Coordinates of C-alpha atoms in Angstrom, one line a residue:
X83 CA 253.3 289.6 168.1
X84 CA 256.3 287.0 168.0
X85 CA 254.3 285.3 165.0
X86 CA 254.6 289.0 163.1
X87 CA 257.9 289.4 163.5
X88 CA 259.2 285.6 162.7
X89 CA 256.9 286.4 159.2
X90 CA 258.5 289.4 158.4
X91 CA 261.7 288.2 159.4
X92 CA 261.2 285.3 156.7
X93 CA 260.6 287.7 154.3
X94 CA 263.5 290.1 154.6
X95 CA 265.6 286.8 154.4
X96 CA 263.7 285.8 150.8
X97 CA 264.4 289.0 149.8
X98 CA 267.9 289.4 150.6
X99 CA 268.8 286.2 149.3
X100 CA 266.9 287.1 145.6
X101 CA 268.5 290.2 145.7
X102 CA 272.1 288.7 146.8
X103 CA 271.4 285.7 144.2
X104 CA 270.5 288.3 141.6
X105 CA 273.8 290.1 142.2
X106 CA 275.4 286.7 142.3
X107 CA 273.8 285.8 138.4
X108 CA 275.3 289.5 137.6
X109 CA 278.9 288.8 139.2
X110 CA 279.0 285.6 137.3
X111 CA 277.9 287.2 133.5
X112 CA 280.3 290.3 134.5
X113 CA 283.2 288.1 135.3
X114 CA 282.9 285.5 132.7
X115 CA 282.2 287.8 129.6
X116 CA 284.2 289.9 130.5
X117 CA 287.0 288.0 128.5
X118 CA 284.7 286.2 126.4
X119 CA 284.9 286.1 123.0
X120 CA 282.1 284.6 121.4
X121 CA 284.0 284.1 117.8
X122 CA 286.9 281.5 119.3
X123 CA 285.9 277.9 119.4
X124 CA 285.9 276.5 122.5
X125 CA 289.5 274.1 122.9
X126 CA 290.8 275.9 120.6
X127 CA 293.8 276.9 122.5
X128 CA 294.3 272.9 123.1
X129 CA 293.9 272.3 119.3
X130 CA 291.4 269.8 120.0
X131 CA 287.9 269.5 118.7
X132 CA 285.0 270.3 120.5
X133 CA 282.8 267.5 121.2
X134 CA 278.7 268.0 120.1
X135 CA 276.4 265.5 121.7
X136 CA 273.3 266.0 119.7
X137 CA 269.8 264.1 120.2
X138 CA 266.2 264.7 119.1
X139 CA 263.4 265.0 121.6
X140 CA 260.3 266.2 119.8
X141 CA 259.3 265.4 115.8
X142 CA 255.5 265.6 114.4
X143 CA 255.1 264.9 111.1
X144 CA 252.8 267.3 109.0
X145 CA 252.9 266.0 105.6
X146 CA 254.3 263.5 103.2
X147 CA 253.7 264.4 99.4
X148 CA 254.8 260.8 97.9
X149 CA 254.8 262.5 94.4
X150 CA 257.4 264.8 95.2
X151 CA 258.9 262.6 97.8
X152 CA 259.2 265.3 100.3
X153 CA 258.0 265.0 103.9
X154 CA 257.5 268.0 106.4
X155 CA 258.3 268.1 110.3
X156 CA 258.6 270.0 113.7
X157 CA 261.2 269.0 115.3
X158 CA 262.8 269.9 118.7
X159 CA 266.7 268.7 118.8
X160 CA 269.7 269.3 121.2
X161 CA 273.0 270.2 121.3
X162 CA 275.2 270.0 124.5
X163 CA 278.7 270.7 124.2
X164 CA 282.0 271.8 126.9
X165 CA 282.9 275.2 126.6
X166 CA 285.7 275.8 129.2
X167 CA 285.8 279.5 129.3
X168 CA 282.0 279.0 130.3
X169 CA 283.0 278.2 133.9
X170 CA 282.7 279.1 137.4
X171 CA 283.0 278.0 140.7
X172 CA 279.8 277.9 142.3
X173 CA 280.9 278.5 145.9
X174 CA 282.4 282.2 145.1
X175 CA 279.4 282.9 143.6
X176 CA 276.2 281.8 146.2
X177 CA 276.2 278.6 144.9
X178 CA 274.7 278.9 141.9
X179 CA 275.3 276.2 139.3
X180 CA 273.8 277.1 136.4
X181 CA 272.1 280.1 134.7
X182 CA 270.6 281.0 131.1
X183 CA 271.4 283.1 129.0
X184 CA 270.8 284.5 125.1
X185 CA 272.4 282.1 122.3
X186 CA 273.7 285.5 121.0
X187 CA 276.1 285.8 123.7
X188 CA 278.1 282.7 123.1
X189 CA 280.2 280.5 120.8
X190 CA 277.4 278.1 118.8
X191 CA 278.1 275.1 116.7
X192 CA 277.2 275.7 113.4
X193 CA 275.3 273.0 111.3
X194 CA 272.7 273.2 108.7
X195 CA 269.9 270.4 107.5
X196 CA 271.9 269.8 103.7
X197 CA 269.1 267.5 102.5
X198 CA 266.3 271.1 103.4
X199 CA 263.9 272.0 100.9
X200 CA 263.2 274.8 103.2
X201 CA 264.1 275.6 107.0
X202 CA 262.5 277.9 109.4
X203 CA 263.3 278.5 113.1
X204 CA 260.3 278.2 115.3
X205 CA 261.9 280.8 117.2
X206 CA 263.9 284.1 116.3
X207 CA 267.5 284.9 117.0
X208 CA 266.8 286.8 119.9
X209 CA 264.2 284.4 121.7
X210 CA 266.8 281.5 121.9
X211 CA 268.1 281.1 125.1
X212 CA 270.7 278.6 126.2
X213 CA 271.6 276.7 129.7
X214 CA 275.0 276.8 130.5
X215 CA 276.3 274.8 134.0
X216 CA 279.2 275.7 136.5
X217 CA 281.5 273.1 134.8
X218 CA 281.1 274.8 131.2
X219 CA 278.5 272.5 129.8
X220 CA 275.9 274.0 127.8
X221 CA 272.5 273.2 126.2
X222 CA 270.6 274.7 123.6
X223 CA 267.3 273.0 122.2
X224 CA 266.4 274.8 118.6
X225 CA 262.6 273.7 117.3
X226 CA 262.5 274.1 113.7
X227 CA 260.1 273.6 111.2
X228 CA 262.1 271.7 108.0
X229 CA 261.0 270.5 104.3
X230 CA 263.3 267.7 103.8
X231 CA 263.9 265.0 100.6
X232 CA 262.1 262.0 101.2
X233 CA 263.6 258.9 98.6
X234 CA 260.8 256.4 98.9
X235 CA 260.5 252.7 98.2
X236 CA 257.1 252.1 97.2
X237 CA 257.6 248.4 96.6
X238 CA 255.5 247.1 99.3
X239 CA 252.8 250.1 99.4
X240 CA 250.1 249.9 101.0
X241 CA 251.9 248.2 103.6
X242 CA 255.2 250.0 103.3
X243 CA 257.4 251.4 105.8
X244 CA 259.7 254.4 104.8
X245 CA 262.9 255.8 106.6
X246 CA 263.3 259.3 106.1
X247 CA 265.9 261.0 107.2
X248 CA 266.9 264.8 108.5
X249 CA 270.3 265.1 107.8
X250 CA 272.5 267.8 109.7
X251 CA 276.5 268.6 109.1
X252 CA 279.3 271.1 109.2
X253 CA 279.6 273.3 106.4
X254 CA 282.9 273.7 107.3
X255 CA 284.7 272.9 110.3
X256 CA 286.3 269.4 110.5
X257 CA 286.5 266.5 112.7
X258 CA 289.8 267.7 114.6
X259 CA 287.9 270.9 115.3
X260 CA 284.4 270.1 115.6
X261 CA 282.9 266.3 115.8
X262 CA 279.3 265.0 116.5
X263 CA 278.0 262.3 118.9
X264 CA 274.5 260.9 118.5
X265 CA 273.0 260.1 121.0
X266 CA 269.5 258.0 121.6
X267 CA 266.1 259.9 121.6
X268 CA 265.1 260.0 125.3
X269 CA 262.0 257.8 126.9
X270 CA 260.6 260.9 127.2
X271 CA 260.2 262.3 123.9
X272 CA 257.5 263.0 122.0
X273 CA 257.0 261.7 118.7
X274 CA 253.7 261.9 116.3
X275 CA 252.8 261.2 113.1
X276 CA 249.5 262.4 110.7
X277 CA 246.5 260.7 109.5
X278 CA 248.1 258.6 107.3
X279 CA 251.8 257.5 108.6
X280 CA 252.7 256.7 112.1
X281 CA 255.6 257.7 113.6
X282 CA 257.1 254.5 115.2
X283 CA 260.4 255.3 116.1
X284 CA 263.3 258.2 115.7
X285 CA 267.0 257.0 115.0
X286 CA 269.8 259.3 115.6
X287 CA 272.9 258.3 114.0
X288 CA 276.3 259.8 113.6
X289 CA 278.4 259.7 110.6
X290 CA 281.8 260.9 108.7
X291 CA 282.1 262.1 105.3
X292 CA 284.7 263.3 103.0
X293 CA 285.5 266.5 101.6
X294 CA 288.4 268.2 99.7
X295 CA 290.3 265.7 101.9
X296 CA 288.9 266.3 105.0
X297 CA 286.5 264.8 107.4
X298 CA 283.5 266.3 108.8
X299 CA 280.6 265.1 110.9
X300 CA 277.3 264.8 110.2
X301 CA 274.2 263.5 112.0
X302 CA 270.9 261.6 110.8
X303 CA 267.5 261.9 112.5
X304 CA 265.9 258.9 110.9
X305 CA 262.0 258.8 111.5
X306 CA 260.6 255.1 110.9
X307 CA 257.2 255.9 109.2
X308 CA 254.5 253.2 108.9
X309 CA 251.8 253.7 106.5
X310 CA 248.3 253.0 108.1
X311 CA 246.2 251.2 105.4
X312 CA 243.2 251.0 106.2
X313 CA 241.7 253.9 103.3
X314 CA 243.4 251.5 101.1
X315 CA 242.1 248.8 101.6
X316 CA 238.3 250.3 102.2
X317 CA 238.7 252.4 99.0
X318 CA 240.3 250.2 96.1
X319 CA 241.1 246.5 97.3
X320 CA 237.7 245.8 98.6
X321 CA 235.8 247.2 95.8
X322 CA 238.6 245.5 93.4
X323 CA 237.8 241.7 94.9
X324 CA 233.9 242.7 94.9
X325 CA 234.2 243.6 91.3
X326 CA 236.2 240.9 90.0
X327 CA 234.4 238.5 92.3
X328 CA 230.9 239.7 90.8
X329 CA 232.5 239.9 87.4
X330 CA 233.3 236.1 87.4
X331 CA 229.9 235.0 88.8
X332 CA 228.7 237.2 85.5
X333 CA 230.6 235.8 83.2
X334 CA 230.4 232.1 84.1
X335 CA 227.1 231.8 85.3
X336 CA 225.6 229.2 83.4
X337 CA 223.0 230.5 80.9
X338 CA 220.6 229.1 77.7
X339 CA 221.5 230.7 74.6
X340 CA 223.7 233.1 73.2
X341 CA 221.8 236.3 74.3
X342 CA 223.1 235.7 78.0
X343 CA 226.7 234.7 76.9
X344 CA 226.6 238.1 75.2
X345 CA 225.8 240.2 78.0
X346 CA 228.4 238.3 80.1
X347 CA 231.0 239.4 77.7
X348 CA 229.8 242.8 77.8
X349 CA 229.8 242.4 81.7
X350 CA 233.5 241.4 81.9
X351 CA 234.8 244.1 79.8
X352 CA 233.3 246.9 82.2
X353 CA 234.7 245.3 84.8
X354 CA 238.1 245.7 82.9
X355 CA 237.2 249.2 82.7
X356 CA 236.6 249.9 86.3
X357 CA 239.5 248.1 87.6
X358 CA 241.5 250.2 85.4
X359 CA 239.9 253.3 87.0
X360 CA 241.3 252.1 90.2
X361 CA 244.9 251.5 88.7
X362 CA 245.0 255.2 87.9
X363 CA 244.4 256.2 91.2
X364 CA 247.1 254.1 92.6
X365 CA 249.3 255.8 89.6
X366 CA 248.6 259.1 90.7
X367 CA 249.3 258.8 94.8
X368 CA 252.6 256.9 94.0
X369 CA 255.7 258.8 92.4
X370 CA 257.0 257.8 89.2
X371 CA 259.7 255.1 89.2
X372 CA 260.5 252.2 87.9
X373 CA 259.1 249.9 90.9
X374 CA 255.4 248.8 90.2
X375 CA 253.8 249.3 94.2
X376 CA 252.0 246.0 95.8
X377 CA 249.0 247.1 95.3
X378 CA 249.7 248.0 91.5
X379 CA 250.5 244.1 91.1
X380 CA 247.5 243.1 92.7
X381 CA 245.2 245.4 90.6
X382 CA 246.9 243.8 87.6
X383 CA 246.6 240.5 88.8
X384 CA 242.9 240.8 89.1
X385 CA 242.5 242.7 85.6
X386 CA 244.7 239.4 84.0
X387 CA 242.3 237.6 85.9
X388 CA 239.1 239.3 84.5
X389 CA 240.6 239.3 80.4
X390 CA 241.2 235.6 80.9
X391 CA 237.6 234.9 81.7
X392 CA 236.5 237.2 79.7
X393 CA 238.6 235.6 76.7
X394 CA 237.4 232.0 77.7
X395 CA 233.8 233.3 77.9
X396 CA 234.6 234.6 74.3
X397 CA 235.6 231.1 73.2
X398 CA 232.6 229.3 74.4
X399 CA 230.5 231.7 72.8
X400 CA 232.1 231.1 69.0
X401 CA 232.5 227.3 69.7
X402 CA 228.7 227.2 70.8
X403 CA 227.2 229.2 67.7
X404 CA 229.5 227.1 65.5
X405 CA 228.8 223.8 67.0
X406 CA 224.9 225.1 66.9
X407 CA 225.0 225.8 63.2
X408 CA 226.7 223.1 61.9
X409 CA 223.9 221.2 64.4
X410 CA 227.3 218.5 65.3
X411 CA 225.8 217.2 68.8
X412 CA 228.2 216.7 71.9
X413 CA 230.6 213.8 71.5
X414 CA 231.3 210.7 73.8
X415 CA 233.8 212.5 75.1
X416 CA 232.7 215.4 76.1
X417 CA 229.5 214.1 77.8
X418 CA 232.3 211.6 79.6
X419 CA 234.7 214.7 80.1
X420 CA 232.2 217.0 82.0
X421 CA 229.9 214.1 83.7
X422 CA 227.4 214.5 82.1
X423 CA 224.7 211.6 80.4
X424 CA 223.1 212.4 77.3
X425 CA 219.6 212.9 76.8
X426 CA 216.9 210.3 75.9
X427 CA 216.3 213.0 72.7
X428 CA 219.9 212.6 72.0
X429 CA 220.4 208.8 71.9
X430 CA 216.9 208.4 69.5
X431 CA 219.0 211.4 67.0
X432 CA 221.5 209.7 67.1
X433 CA 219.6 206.3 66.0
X434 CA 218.0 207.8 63.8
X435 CA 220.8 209.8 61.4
X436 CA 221.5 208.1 58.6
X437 CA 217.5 206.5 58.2
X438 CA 216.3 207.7 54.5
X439 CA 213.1 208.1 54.1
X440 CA 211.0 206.0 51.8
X441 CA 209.1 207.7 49.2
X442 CA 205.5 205.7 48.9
X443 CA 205.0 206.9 45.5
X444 CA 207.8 206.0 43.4
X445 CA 207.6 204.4 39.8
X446 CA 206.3 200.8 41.0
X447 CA 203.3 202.1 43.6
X448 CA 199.9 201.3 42.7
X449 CA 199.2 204.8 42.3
X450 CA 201.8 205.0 39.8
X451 CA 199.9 202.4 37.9
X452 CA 196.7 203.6 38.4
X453 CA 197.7 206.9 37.2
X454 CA 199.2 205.3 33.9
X455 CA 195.9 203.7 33.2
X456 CA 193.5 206.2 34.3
X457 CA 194.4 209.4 32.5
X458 CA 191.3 211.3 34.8
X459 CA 193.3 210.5 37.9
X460 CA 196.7 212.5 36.7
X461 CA 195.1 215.7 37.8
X462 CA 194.1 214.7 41.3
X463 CA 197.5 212.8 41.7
X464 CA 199.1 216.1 40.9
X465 CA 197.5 217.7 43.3
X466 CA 198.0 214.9 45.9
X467 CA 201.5 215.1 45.1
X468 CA 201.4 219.4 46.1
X469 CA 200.1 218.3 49.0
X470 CA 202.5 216.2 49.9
X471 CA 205.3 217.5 48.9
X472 CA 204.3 220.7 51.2
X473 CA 203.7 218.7 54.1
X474 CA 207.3 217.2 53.1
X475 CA 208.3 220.6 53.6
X476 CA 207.4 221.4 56.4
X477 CA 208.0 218.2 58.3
X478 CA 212.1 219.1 57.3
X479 CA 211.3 222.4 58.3
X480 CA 209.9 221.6 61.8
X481 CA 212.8 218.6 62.2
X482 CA 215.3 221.0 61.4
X483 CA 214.2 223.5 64.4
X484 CA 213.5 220.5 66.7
X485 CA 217.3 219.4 66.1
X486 CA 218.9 222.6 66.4
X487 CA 216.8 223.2 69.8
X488 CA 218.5 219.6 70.5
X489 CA 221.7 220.4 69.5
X490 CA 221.5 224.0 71.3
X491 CA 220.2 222.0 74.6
X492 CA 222.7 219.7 74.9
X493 CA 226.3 222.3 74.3
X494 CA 224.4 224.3 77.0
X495 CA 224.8 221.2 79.2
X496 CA 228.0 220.8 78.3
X497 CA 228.9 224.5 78.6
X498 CA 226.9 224.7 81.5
X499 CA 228.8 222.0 83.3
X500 CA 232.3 224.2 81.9
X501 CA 231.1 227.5 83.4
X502 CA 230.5 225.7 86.7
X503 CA 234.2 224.2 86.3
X504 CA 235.9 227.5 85.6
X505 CA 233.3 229.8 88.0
X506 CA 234.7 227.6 90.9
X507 CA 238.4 227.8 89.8
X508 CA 238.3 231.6 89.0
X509 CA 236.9 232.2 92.3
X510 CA 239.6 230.6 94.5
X511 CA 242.4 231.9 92.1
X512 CA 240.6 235.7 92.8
X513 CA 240.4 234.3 96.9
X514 CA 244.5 233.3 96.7
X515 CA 245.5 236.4 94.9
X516 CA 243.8 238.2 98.1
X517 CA 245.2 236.3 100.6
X518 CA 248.9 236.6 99.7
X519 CA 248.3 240.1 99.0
X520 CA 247.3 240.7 102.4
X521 CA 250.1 238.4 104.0
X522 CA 252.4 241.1 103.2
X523 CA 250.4 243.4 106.0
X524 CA 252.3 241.6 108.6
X525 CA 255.9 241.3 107.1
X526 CA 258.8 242.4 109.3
X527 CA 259.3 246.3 109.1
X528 CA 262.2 246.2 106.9
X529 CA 266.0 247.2 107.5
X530 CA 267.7 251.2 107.5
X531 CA 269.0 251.3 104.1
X532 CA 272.4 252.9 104.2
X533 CA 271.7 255.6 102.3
X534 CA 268.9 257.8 103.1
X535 CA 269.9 261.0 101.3

């Protein structure tokens, strides 16, 4: 029975005190807005500014259209300012130290995002509530959705990082009336980026600037935005090293006759092509300006490196068909330039250019003579002389193609030795060009610029 009543005596008491803490909430709003005049700036009387400490605790990026250089957040900031006729003390009034109350009822600082494609509240005008403490403090947190300008530098893309910024100010009240404090994000807050940019830091920074001769503050949320490469690098530069890697091996491996040299040309130039491909679809993600991106140079790089062999293969090809024609066989030189020893076939050509032929049946051979005094025998020598003069033929004929096989064997030596030469030297060029392209994937994350907007 005691039990019953101590419980129902515990419950009057919550009751009483709600009630008396609910009339105390009412007592404080009655007496305080009763004189309240939402439309005078607090210190106003003292004709000193009213101090904003502003900081952000929430940003998620949604989007970042690098064409049009504008980036879209939520963001959560606050505001906490001293508003004096905002006070109570807490002991006439059950001590109750702070309430909250609609942001309609009270004086609000007034600043607008000035670099905003397009602002929405996240909440309407009537939903906003505000915190306001015994001592006149108050506290509003306003989550927005903005569209802000986004200036770019897409010199180090796809490693870049980009500081954009949201830029708040006064439209019209000055620093003697109004000024802002930035203050740090804190440990607490939430910050997120998309699929493609992280979100590595928020910087909130205060600032001054002129106009009509006056002074008025203004505050930056600066989002540090770090672009995560990986699709990048899986989508163009690997299949731009396989390409040009490939394409070289095509080009200068070594090969027979002209019909391979041929289709290594042929080869090299649809590389060319596909590499182009690539540099338009790094031309159409990045926005037009006068900076070529990273990965723009590389791309070029590579296709520089691709015409080049391509123009060299190009130049072996004529020099070989000329060289081949003419039937001119490899010099000292050469064979000592490229290593190479000449062939056994070679050294006996060479002996034997400049050896004439001697013709057995001249004016003084005893056939000659024999067909002077035997007139029956002119007929037969004629027809001797057919004979040989066919089998002439086709000796010349047959020592011609034997010495342009020769001379065809031994440039492809020669050239063969040259593809392996510039195969080799092509490849580590194509190996450097990739390696200091992705050294730049762990440079330092690069200084605020000092102007954002």
């Amino acid at each position: 029975m005691r039990i019953s009543l101590i419980v129902i005596t515990l419950s009057l008491l919550c009751i009483i005190g709600t009630v008396i803490g609910n009339g105390s909430t009412k007592q404080i709003l009655d007496n305080i807005f009763k004189s309240y005049d939402k439309r005078i700036r607090p210190h106003s009387e003292n004709n000193t500014a009213v101090i904003i400490r502003m900081s952000i605790v929430l940003a998620i990026l949604i989007e970042l259209r690098e064409n049009q250089q504008v980036a879209a957040y939520v963001i959560s900031h606050t505001q906490r300012w001293n508003d004096p006729h905002l006070a109570w003390n807490p002991v006439d009034y059950n001590n109750i130290r702070e309430i909250i109350v609609p942001q309609s009822m009270i004086w609000l600082p007034k600043l607008f995002v000035y670099n905003s494609m397009d602002t929405k509240e996240m909440l309407s005008d009537d939903r906003y509530d505000v915190r306001i403490n015994y001592n006149g403090d108050v506290k509003i947190n306003m989550p927005q959705f903005v569209t802000c300008i986004c200036r770019l530098s897409i010199e180090q893309f796809p490693f870049d990082t980009q500081f954009c910024a949201v830029a708040l100010a006064s439209p019209l009240l000055n620093t003697s009336e109004m000024d802002v404090v930035a203050s740090p994000p804190p440990k607490d807050s939430y910050f997120a980026g998309n699929a493609e940019w992280e979100l590595i830091n928020v910087t909130v920074r205060d600032m001054r600037f002129l106009e009509e001769g006056e002074y008025r503050a203004e505050v930056h949320y600066i989002f540090h935005l770090q672009r995560r490469p990986i699709f990048y690098l899986t989508v163009i530069v690997a299949p731009t090293f396989l390409i040009s890697a490939l394409s070289i091996l095509g080009i200068f491996s070594p090969g027979a006759n002209d019909g391979p040299r041929n289709e290594k040309v042929s080869l090299g130039l649809g590389s060319l092509l596909a590499m182009t491909v690539l540099l338009g679809i790094v031309a159409g993600a990045m926005p037009k300006s006068n900076s070529i991106p990273l990965l723009g140079y590389y791309i070029l790089i590579v296709i520089l490196l691709c015409a080049v062999a391509v123009g060299i293969s190009m130049a072996f090809l004529g020099l070989s068909r000329k060289f081949i024609e003419k039937g001119q066989m490899p010099s000292h030189i050469a064979y000592r330039l490229m290593m190479v020893q000449p062939s056994a076939l070679s050294c006996r050509r060479r002996i034997g250019q400049g050896r004439e032929s001697k013709d057995f049946y001249n004016d003084h051979s005893p056939v000659f003579i024999l067909r002077v005094k035997i007139p029956d025998l002119s007929l037969i020598h004629e027809q001797l002389m057919e004979l040989v003069e066919t089998q002439r033929m086709f000796r010349r004929r047959l020592e011609k193609e034997q010495i342009k096989h020769l001379v065809e064997m031994e440039w492809s030596r020669i050239f063969s030795r040259f593809d392996y030469v510039f195969l080799t030297v092509f490849q580590v060029l194509n190996l450097i060009v990739l390696m200091l392209f992705l050294r730049f994937a762990w440079s330092p994350t690069p200084a605020i610029r000092e102007h954002l907007v």
